[in-house]
Amino acid sequence: MPGNKNSGSRERLREILAVLRRYQIVKGMTPVKLRQIFEDLGPTFIKFGQILSTRPDVLPAPYCEELGRLCADVRPMSFERAAGQVEHELGRPVGELFARFDREPIGSASIAQVHSAVLKSGEKVVVKIRRPGIYAVMQRDVTLLHRVSGLLKIAGGTGEAIDFNQVIDEMWQAARQEMDFLNEADQAEKFRKLNAGVAYVTSPRVFRRYSTAAVLVMEYLGGIPIDDARALKAEGYDLNEIGRKLAENYVKQVVDDGFFHADPHPGNLRVRGGKIVWLDLGMMGRLTQRDRHLLRRALAAAVRGDVNELCSLLLVFCDAPAPEDRSRLFADVENMLNKYEMLDFGSVNIARIRSDMLAVANRNNLSMPQGVTMLGRGLVTLEGVISRISPEINVMQVMLGHVSDSVLEEFKPAREMKKLAFELFRSGVRFPQIPSQVAELLKIGIKGQGKLNVELTSYDGPMHALDRMASRLAGALVEAGLLVASAILCASDLPKGPFGIPAAGFAGFLLAL
């Protein structure tokens, strides 16, 4: 068996090298050439390409756009093989598990295929079945790709060659997550929970009893494809209302939840029973609370035209140190904002903003977090869907409105004052050390024990300056004492007064100011 395995790997390596030679990669790589190579190398490489198409932080944008054209449909596995995989995973024959199980798949892709079925309880479901052996095949191909990675030369945004070993590792990590259907089950349940309070949104339930890492059984939800305007109108739907609600829900997923559908193309969206149906929750984007806060600040800075703030936020987003040549970053951001200066920012095309931001990041050797790059791609995809059914709805305008509302909701005077009080109280622990340290410094000066590398003449200016400094220090200490005392009062259980804080604490803050 080991010999057969090694023989298979050698044969596959020869196949990969033959394809690379056929496309003459030593003469350079182009987006079209890379897509054609992936297509010729078969299903697992098609999946790799689809994953890479979502990562403009890893590959230049032209390559991502071209890889996005890869066809997902591949030859389906036989019914016997699919049924055998279900039986292997669930421990019982298909006939005992399902009242009906369609022999023909409704979809077939590189990692899995999907069949319609009916449970013994009568509930309609879809059964997603992972191709047997696909994990080992992809793992082998990743190993072989590492061996030939030195032949693949693609220049990044800064002109430097991309580290293809890193690209392969990123690709393999994403593929492993996608091959574990329990991850998708967890995500589907989290999505349902976060959107349970949205009356016009639904998504499939997961049947955990029938699900494993290689088989996923979910509720079947039919409906009208969201981009079928004629069918929607025939059923009496208002297309503008659908477009607006779709945009509002997606912005809510991003800004409020930090957990959003990363691939909202028409095939993953239906309208059924007056509700928008979200399907295929295997690819979800995440934004931390910090990232969502930074996103709100960045949008506000862009609207104000605050170049400095936007530059600083971009560096924080990318966890990057301040560049040696900050002037170049400043100029790039300023030029980008100048494009929109005469426009209503809320009416700007998201695809254009995304393209400009990626260009700025690439020129300044900045790498956006994966969640942010997935958000950019998701917003562009959603914008395209909405433009087909309701061109009047602008996703950026919806987002700006939601962000401004959330900022107002977040600002609670009482809470902000208490946060300030807590920070002052924490800092106040060090305040008692300051007078003694300053007194010690003055004592040294008065006794003449300190030595300065300057010569003071009989001029009285320095002494007067020292007197003024001492007076200001005394005043500052009094103010600090008031602030710390007010902070302690704010954290107490005294009756609340103005802005939801004790009256004495409020008065202390006013006096200190």
Coordinates of C-alpha atoms in Angstrom, one line a residue:
M1 CA 0.0 0.0 0.0
P2 CA 2.7 2.6 0.8
G3 CA 4.3 1.8 -2.5
N4 CA 1.0 2.5 -4.3
K5 CA 0.6 5.7 -2.3
N6 CA 4.0 6.9 -3.3
S7 CA 3.4 5.8 -6.9
G8 CA 0.2 7.8 -7.0
S9 CA 1.9 10.9 -5.6
R10 CA 4.7 10.7 -8.2
E11 CA 2.1 10.3 -11.0
R12 CA 0.1 13.2 -9.7
L13 CA 3.3 15.3 -9.4
R14 CA 4.2 14.5 -13.1
E15 CA 0.6 15.5 -14.1
I16 CA 1.0 18.9 -12.2
L17 CA 4.4 19.6 -13.8
A18 CA 3.1 18.7 -17.2
V19 CA 0.2 21.2 -16.9
L20 CA 2.6 23.9 -15.6
R21 CA 5.0 23.3 -18.5
R22 CA 2.1 23.4 -21.0
Y23 CA 1.2 26.9 -19.8
Q24 CA 4.9 28.0 -19.9
I25 CA 4.8 29.4 -16.4
V26 CA 8.5 30.1 -16.6
K27 CA 7.6 33.0 -18.9
G28 CA 5.4 34.5 -16.2
M29 CA 1.9 34.2 -14.7
T30 CA -1.3 36.0 -15.7
P31 CA -4.8 35.8 -14.1
V32 CA -6.2 33.9 -17.0
K33 CA -3.3 31.5 -17.1
L34 CA -3.7 30.7 -13.4
R35 CA -7.5 30.0 -13.8
Q36 CA -6.8 27.7 -16.7
I37 CA -4.2 25.8 -14.8
F38 CA -6.6 25.2 -11.9
E39 CA -9.3 24.1 -14.3
D40 CA -7.0 21.6 -16.0
L41 CA -5.8 20.2 -12.6
G42 CA -9.3 19.2 -11.6
P43 CA -11.9 19.5 -8.8
T44 CA -9.6 20.0 -5.8
F45 CA -7.7 22.8 -7.6
I46 CA -11.0 24.4 -8.6
K47 CA -11.9 24.5 -4.9
F48 CA -8.6 26.0 -4.1
G49 CA -9.1 28.6 -6.7
Q50 CA -12.6 29.4 -5.4
I51 CA -11.2 29.9 -1.9
L52 CA -8.4 32.1 -3.2
S53 CA -10.9 34.2 -5.2
T54 CA -12.2 35.5 -1.8
R55 CA -8.8 36.6 -0.6
P56 CA -7.7 39.9 -2.2
D57 CA -5.4 40.2 0.9
V58 CA -3.5 37.2 -0.4
L59 CA -3.6 37.6 -4.2
P60 CA -3.8 40.8 -6.3
A61 CA -7.4 41.8 -7.2
P62 CA -7.1 40.8 -10.9
Y63 CA -6.3 37.2 -10.0
C64 CA -9.1 37.1 -7.5
E65 CA -11.6 38.3 -10.1
E66 CA -10.4 35.8 -12.6
L67 CA -10.5 32.9 -10.2
G68 CA -14.1 33.9 -9.3
R69 CA -15.0 32.7 -12.8
L70 CA -14.1 29.1 -12.0
C71 CA -17.0 26.7 -12.6
A72 CA -18.2 25.0 -9.4
D73 CA -20.0 22.1 -11.2
V74 CA -18.1 18.8 -11.4
R75 CA -19.2 15.3 -12.4
P76 CA -21.4 13.8 -9.6
M77 CA -20.4 10.6 -7.9
S78 CA -22.7 7.6 -8.3
F79 CA -25.8 7.2 -6.2
E80 CA -24.3 4.0 -4.8
R81 CA -21.2 5.8 -3.6
A82 CA -23.2 8.7 -2.1
A83 CA -25.5 6.3 -0.3
G84 CA -22.5 4.3 0.9
Q85 CA -21.0 7.4 2.4
V86 CA -24.2 8.2 4.3
E87 CA -24.5 4.6 5.6
H88 CA -20.8 4.7 6.7
E89 CA -21.3 8.0 8.6
L90 CA -24.7 7.4 10.1
G91 CA -24.4 3.6 10.7
R92 CA -27.7 2.7 8.9
P93 CA -28.8 2.2 5.3
V94 CA -30.4 5.1 3.5
G95 CA -33.7 3.2 3.3
E96 CA -34.0 3.1 7.1
L97 CA -33.1 6.7 7.6
F98 CA -35.2 8.4 5.0
A99 CA -38.7 7.8 3.7
R100 CA -37.4 9.1 0.3
F101 CA -33.9 9.8 -1.0
D102 CA -33.6 11.1 -4.6
R103 CA -31.1 9.2 -6.7
E104 CA -30.1 12.2 -8.8
P105 CA -28.2 15.0 -7.0
I106 CA -29.6 18.6 -7.1
G107 CA -26.0 19.9 -7.1
S108 CA -22.5 18.6 -7.4
A109 CA -19.3 20.4 -6.5
S110 CA -15.6 19.6 -5.8
I111 CA -16.0 18.7 -2.2
A112 CA -19.6 17.5 -1.9
Q113 CA -22.9 16.9 -3.6
V114 CA -26.4 17.5 -2.4
H115 CA -29.5 15.3 -2.6
S116 CA -33.2 15.9 -1.8
A117 CA -34.8 13.6 0.7
V118 CA -37.7 13.2 3.1
L119 CA -37.2 12.0 6.7
K120 CA -39.4 9.3 8.2
S121 CA -41.1 12.1 10.1
G122 CA -42.2 13.6 6.8
E123 CA -40.0 16.6 6.8
K124 CA -38.3 17.6 3.6
V125 CA -34.6 17.9 3.8
V126 CA -31.4 18.4 1.8
V127 CA -28.5 16.0 2.4
K128 CA -25.0 17.3 1.8
I129 CA -22.5 14.4 1.3
R130 CA -18.7 14.9 1.3
R131 CA -16.9 13.0 -1.4
P132 CA -15.2 9.9 0.1
G133 CA -11.4 10.3 0.2
I134 CA -11.5 14.0 -0.8
Y135 CA -9.5 15.0 2.3
A136 CA -6.6 12.7 1.5
V137 CA -6.6 13.8 -2.1
M138 CA -6.5 17.5 -1.2
Q139 CA -3.8 16.9 1.4
R140 CA -1.7 15.1 -1.2
D141 CA -2.2 17.9 -3.7
V142 CA -1.2 20.5 -1.1
T143 CA 2.0 18.7 -0.3
L144 CA 2.8 18.5 -4.0
L145 CA 2.0 22.1 -4.5
H146 CA 4.5 23.1 -1.8
R147 CA 7.1 21.2 -3.9
V148 CA 6.4 23.2 -7.1
S149 CA 5.6 26.5 -5.4
G150 CA 9.0 27.9 -6.4
L151 CA 7.9 27.8 -10.1
L152 CA 4.8 30.0 -9.5
K153 CA 5.8 33.7 -9.7
I154 CA 3.1 36.4 -9.1
A155 CA 4.0 39.9 -8.1
G156 CA 2.0 41.5 -5.3
G157 CA 0.9 45.1 -5.1
T158 CA 4.3 46.3 -4.0
G159 CA 6.0 44.6 -6.9
E160 CA 7.6 41.9 -4.6
A161 CA 7.0 38.2 -5.4
I162 CA 4.2 36.6 -3.4
D163 CA 5.2 33.8 -1.0
F164 CA 3.2 31.0 -2.5
N165 CA 3.9 28.6 0.4
Q166 CA 2.0 31.0 2.6
V167 CA -0.8 31.2 0.0
I168 CA -1.0 27.4 -0.1
D169 CA -1.2 27.2 3.7
E170 CA -4.0 29.8 3.8
M171 CA -5.9 27.8 1.1
W172 CA -5.5 24.5 2.9
Q173 CA -6.7 25.9 6.2
A174 CA -9.9 27.3 4.6
A175 CA -10.4 24.0 2.7
R176 CA -10.1 21.9 5.9
Q177 CA -12.7 24.1 7.6
E178 CA -15.1 23.8 4.7
M179 CA -14.7 20.0 4.6
D180 CA -15.9 19.7 8.2
F181 CA -19.6 20.0 7.9
L182 CA -20.0 20.3 11.7
N183 CA -18.5 23.8 11.3
E184 CA -21.2 24.6 8.8
A185 CA -23.8 23.2 11.2
D186 CA -22.5 25.4 14.0
Q187 CA -22.6 28.5 11.8
A188 CA -26.1 27.8 10.5
E189 CA -27.4 27.5 14.1
K190 CA -25.6 30.7 15.2
F191 CA -27.0 32.6 12.2
R192 CA -30.5 31.4 13.0
K193 CA -30.1 32.5 16.6
L194 CA -28.7 35.9 15.7
N195 CA -31.6 36.6 13.2
A196 CA -34.4 35.0 15.2
G197 CA -35.8 38.5 16.0
V198 CA -35.9 39.6 12.3
A199 CA -39.4 38.8 11.2
Y200 CA -38.6 38.9 7.5
V201 CA -35.6 36.6 7.5
T202 CA -35.2 32.8 7.8
S203 CA -32.6 30.1 7.2
P204 CA -32.6 26.2 7.3
R205 CA -32.7 24.2 10.5
V206 CA -30.0 21.7 11.1
F207 CA -30.9 18.1 12.0
R208 CA -28.1 17.2 14.3
R209 CA -29.2 13.6 14.7
Y210 CA -28.4 12.9 11.1
S211 CA -25.3 15.1 10.7
T212 CA -21.6 14.4 11.0
A213 CA -18.4 15.9 9.8
A214 CA -19.0 14.3 6.3
V215 CA -22.9 14.4 6.1
L216 CA -25.1 17.4 6.8
V217 CA -28.9 17.2 6.8
M218 CA -30.8 20.5 6.8
E219 CA -34.3 21.6 6.4
Y220 CA -35.4 22.1 2.8
L221 CA -36.6 25.7 2.1
G222 CA -37.8 26.4 -1.4
G223 CA -38.9 29.7 -2.7
I224 CA -38.3 32.1 -5.6
P225 CA -34.7 33.0 -6.5
I226 CA -34.2 36.5 -5.3
D227 CA -33.0 37.8 -8.7
D228 CA -36.1 36.5 -10.5
A229 CA -37.9 39.8 -10.7
R230 CA -40.7 38.6 -13.0
A231 CA -41.6 35.7 -10.7
L232 CA -41.5 37.9 -7.6
K233 CA -43.7 40.5 -9.2
A234 CA -46.2 37.8 -10.3
E235 CA -46.5 36.7 -6.6
G236 CA -47.2 40.3 -5.6
Y237 CA -43.9 41.2 -4.0
D238 CA -42.6 44.7 -3.8
L239 CA -39.1 44.6 -5.3
N240 CA -37.9 47.8 -3.5
E241 CA -39.1 46.4 -0.2
I242 CA -37.1 43.2 -0.8
G243 CA -34.0 45.2 -1.8
R244 CA -34.2 47.5 1.2
K245 CA -34.8 44.6 3.7
L246 CA -32.0 42.6 2.2
A247 CA -29.6 45.5 2.6
E248 CA -30.8 46.3 6.1
N249 CA -30.4 42.7 7.2
Y250 CA -26.9 42.4 5.8
V251 CA -25.8 45.6 7.4
K252 CA -27.2 44.3 10.7
Q253 CA -25.2 41.1 10.3
V254 CA -22.1 43.1 9.8
V255 CA -22.4 46.1 12.2
D256 CA -24.4 44.5 15.0
D257 CA -23.6 40.8 14.9
G258 CA -20.1 40.7 13.4
F259 CA -21.2 37.5 11.8
F260 CA -22.2 37.7 8.2
H261 CA -22.9 35.6 5.1
A262 CA -19.6 35.9 3.0
D263 CA -21.1 34.7 -0.3
P264 CA -24.5 36.4 -0.8
H265 CA -24.9 35.6 -4.5
P266 CA -28.4 34.9 -6.0
G267 CA -28.0 31.1 -5.7
N268 CA -27.9 31.5 -1.9
L269 CA -30.9 33.7 -1.6
R270 CA -34.6 32.9 -1.9
V271 CA -37.9 34.6 -1.1
R272 CA -40.5 32.4 0.5
G273 CA -43.7 33.2 2.4
G274 CA -42.8 36.9 2.7
K275 CA -39.3 36.1 4.1
I276 CA -35.8 36.3 2.7
V277 CA -34.2 32.9 2.9
W278 CA -30.5 32.6 3.5
L279 CA -28.9 29.4 2.2
D280 CA -25.5 27.7 2.2
L281 CA -24.0 29.0 5.5
G282 CA -20.7 27.3 5.0
M283 CA -18.7 30.5 4.3
M284 CA -19.3 33.1 7.0
G285 CA -17.3 36.2 7.8
R286 CA -16.5 37.4 11.2
L287 CA -15.7 40.9 12.6
T288 CA -14.5 41.3 16.2
Q289 CA -16.1 44.0 18.4
R290 CA -12.9 46.0 17.9
D291 CA -13.1 45.7 14.1
R292 CA -16.8 46.8 14.1
H293 CA -15.9 49.8 16.2
L294 CA -13.0 50.7 13.9
L295 CA -15.3 50.2 10.9
R296 CA -17.8 52.7 12.3
R297 CA -15.1 55.2 12.9
A298 CA -13.6 54.7 9.5
L299 CA -17.0 55.3 7.8
A300 CA -17.5 58.5 9.8
A301 CA -13.9 59.7 9.0
A302 CA -14.5 59.0 5.3
V303 CA -17.7 61.1 5.3
R304 CA -15.9 63.9 7.1
G305 CA -13.0 63.7 4.7
D306 CA -10.6 63.3 7.7
V307 CA -7.5 61.9 6.1
N308 CA -5.4 61.7 9.2
E309 CA -8.0 59.7 11.1
L310 CA -8.5 57.3 8.2
C311 CA -4.8 56.7 7.9
S312 CA -4.5 55.9 11.6
L313 CA -7.5 53.6 11.5
L314 CA -6.1 51.8 8.4
L315 CA -2.9 51.1 10.3
V316 CA -4.8 49.8 13.3
F317 CA -7.0 47.6 11.1
C318 CA -4.0 46.1 9.6
D319 CA -2.1 45.8 12.9
A320 CA 0.8 47.6 11.1
P321 CA 3.4 49.9 12.6
A322 CA 3.5 53.5 11.4
P323 CA 5.3 53.4 8.0
E324 CA 8.6 55.2 7.6
D325 CA 7.1 57.2 4.8
R326 CA 3.7 58.1 6.2
S327 CA 3.4 60.9 3.6
R328 CA 2.8 58.3 0.9
L329 CA 0.0 56.7 2.8
F330 CA -1.5 60.1 3.5
A331 CA -1.3 61.1 -0.1
D332 CA -2.9 57.9 -1.3
V333 CA -5.8 58.2 1.1
E334 CA -6.2 61.9 0.3
N335 CA -6.3 61.1 -3.4
M336 CA -8.9 58.4 -2.8
L337 CA -11.2 60.7 -0.8
N338 CA -10.8 63.5 -3.4
K339 CA -12.5 61.2 -5.9
Y340 CA -15.6 61.3 -3.8
E341 CA -15.4 64.9 -2.7
M342 CA -18.1 66.2 -5.1
L343 CA -20.3 63.2 -4.5
D344 CA -22.8 62.2 -1.9
F345 CA -20.6 59.5 -0.1
G346 CA -23.8 57.4 0.5
S347 CA -24.4 57.1 -3.3
V348 CA -20.9 55.8 -4.1
N349 CA -20.5 52.4 -5.6
I350 CA -19.1 49.9 -3.1
A351 CA -17.1 48.0 -5.7
R352 CA -15.3 51.2 -6.5
I353 CA -14.5 51.9 -2.8
R354 CA -13.3 48.4 -2.3
S355 CA -11.0 48.6 -5.3
D356 CA -9.6 51.9 -4.2
M357 CA -9.0 50.7 -0.7
L358 CA -7.2 47.5 -1.8
A359 CA -5.0 49.6 -4.1
V360 CA -4.0 51.9 -1.2
A361 CA -3.3 48.9 1.0
N362 CA -1.2 47.2 -1.7
R363 CA 0.8 50.3 -2.5
N364 CA 1.6 50.7 1.2
N365 CA 2.3 47.0 1.9
L366 CA -0.6 46.7 4.2
S367 CA -2.6 43.5 4.7
M368 CA -6.2 43.7 5.7
P369 CA -7.7 41.2 8.2
Q370 CA -9.5 38.3 6.6
G371 CA -12.8 39.4 8.0
V372 CA -12.5 42.8 6.4
T373 CA -11.6 41.4 3.0
M374 CA -14.5 38.9 3.2
L375 CA -16.8 41.8 4.1
G376 CA -15.6 43.8 1.0
R377 CA -16.3 40.9 -1.3
G378 CA -19.7 40.2 0.3
L379 CA -20.8 43.8 0.0
V380 CA -19.8 43.9 -3.6
T381 CA -21.7 40.7 -4.3
L382 CA -24.8 41.9 -2.4
E383 CA -24.7 45.2 -4.2
G384 CA -24.8 43.4 -7.5
V385 CA -27.9 41.3 -6.4
I386 CA -29.8 44.4 -5.2
S387 CA -29.0 46.3 -8.4
R388 CA -30.8 43.6 -10.4
I389 CA -34.1 43.9 -8.4
S390 CA -34.1 47.4 -6.9
P391 CA -31.5 49.8 -8.5
E392 CA -32.8 52.6 -6.3
I393 CA -31.5 51.0 -3.1
N394 CA -27.9 52.0 -2.3
V395 CA -26.2 49.6 0.1
M396 CA -23.6 52.2 1.3
Q397 CA -26.4 54.6 2.2
V398 CA -28.1 51.9 4.2
M399 CA -24.9 51.2 6.0
L400 CA -24.1 54.8 6.8
G401 CA -27.7 55.3 8.2
H402 CA -27.3 52.1 10.3
V403 CA -23.9 53.2 11.6
S404 CA -25.1 56.6 12.6
D405 CA -28.0 55.1 14.5
S406 CA -25.8 52.6 16.2
V407 CA -23.3 55.3 17.3
L408 CA -26.2 57.3 18.9
E409 CA -27.5 54.1 20.6
E410 CA -24.0 53.3 21.9
F411 CA -23.6 56.8 23.5
K412 CA -25.2 56.7 26.9
P413 CA -24.0 59.7 29.0
A414 CA -24.3 57.8 32.3
R415 CA -22.3 54.8 31.0
E416 CA -19.6 57.0 29.4
M417 CA -19.2 59.1 32.6
K418 CA -18.9 55.9 34.6
K419 CA -16.3 54.6 32.2
L420 CA -14.4 57.9 32.6
A421 CA -14.8 57.7 36.3
F422 CA -13.4 54.2 36.4
E423 CA -10.4 55.1 34.3
L424 CA -9.8 58.2 36.4
F425 CA -10.1 56.1 39.6
R426 CA -7.6 53.5 38.2
S427 CA -5.2 56.3 37.2
G428 CA -5.8 58.0 40.6
V429 CA -4.0 55.1 42.3
R430 CA -0.8 56.6 41.0
F431 CA -1.7 60.2 41.9
P432 CA -0.5 60.0 45.6
Q433 CA 3.0 59.1 44.3
I434 CA 3.2 62.3 42.2
P435 CA 3.4 64.9 45.1
S436 CA 6.1 62.9 47.0
Q437 CA 8.1 62.5 43.8
V438 CA 7.8 66.2 42.9
A439 CA 8.5 67.2 46.5
E440 CA 11.7 65.0 46.5
L441 CA 12.7 66.7 43.2
L442 CA 12.2 70.2 44.7
K443 CA 14.0 69.2 47.9
I444 CA 17.0 68.1 45.9
G445 CA 16.9 71.4 44.0
I446 CA 16.5 73.5 47.2
K447 CA 19.4 71.7 48.9
G448 CA 21.6 72.3 45.9
Q449 CA 22.1 68.5 45.5
G450 CA 21.0 68.5 41.9
K451 CA 23.4 69.2 39.1
L452 CA 22.4 70.8 35.8
N453 CA 24.7 71.2 32.8
V454 CA 23.8 74.9 32.5
E455 CA 25.0 78.0 34.2
L456 CA 22.4 80.2 35.9
T457 CA 23.2 83.9 36.2
S458 CA 21.7 86.4 38.6
Y459 CA 18.7 86.7 36.3
D460 CA 15.5 86.1 38.3
G461 CA 13.6 84.7 35.3
P462 CA 14.2 81.0 36.1
M463 CA 13.0 81.4 39.7
H464 CA 9.8 83.1 38.6
A465 CA 9.2 80.3 36.1
L466 CA 9.7 77.8 38.9
D467 CA 7.2 79.6 41.1
R468 CA 4.7 79.5 38.2
M469 CA 5.3 75.8 37.7
A470 CA 4.8 75.1 41.4
S471 CA 1.5 77.0 41.4
R472 CA 0.2 75.2 38.4
L473 CA 1.3 71.8 39.9
A474 CA -0.7 72.6 43.1
G475 CA -3.8 73.5 41.0
A476 CA -3.4 70.3 39.0
L477 CA -3.2 68.2 42.1
V478 CA -6.4 69.9 43.5
E479 CA -8.2 69.1 40.1
A480 CA -6.9 65.6 40.2
G481 CA -8.2 65.1 43.7
L482 CA -11.7 66.4 42.6
L483 CA -11.7 64.0 39.6
V484 CA -10.7 61.0 41.7
A485 CA -13.3 61.8 44.4
S486 CA -16.0 62.3 41.7
A487 CA -15.0 59.0 40.2
I488 CA -15.4 57.2 43.5
L489 CA -18.8 58.8 44.0
C490 CA -19.9 57.8 40.4
A491 CA -19.1 54.2 41.2
S492 CA -21.1 54.3 44.5
D493 CA -24.7 53.4 45.1
L494 CA -25.8 57.0 45.9
P495 CA -29.1 58.3 44.4
K496 CA -28.7 59.2 40.7
G497 CA -28.9 62.7 39.5
P498 CA -28.0 64.4 36.1
F499 CA -27.1 61.9 33.3
G500 CA -27.7 59.0 35.7
I501 CA -24.8 59.7 38.1
P502 CA -24.8 61.0 41.7
A503 CA -25.3 64.8 41.9
A504 CA -22.2 65.2 44.1
G505 CA -20.1 63.3 41.5
F506 CA -21.5 65.5 38.7
A507 CA -20.7 68.6 40.7
G508 CA -17.1 67.4 41.3
F509 CA -16.6 66.9 37.5
L510 CA -17.9 70.4 36.8
L511 CA -15.6 72.0 39.4
A512 CA -12.6 70.1 38.1
L513 CA -13.3 71.3 34.6

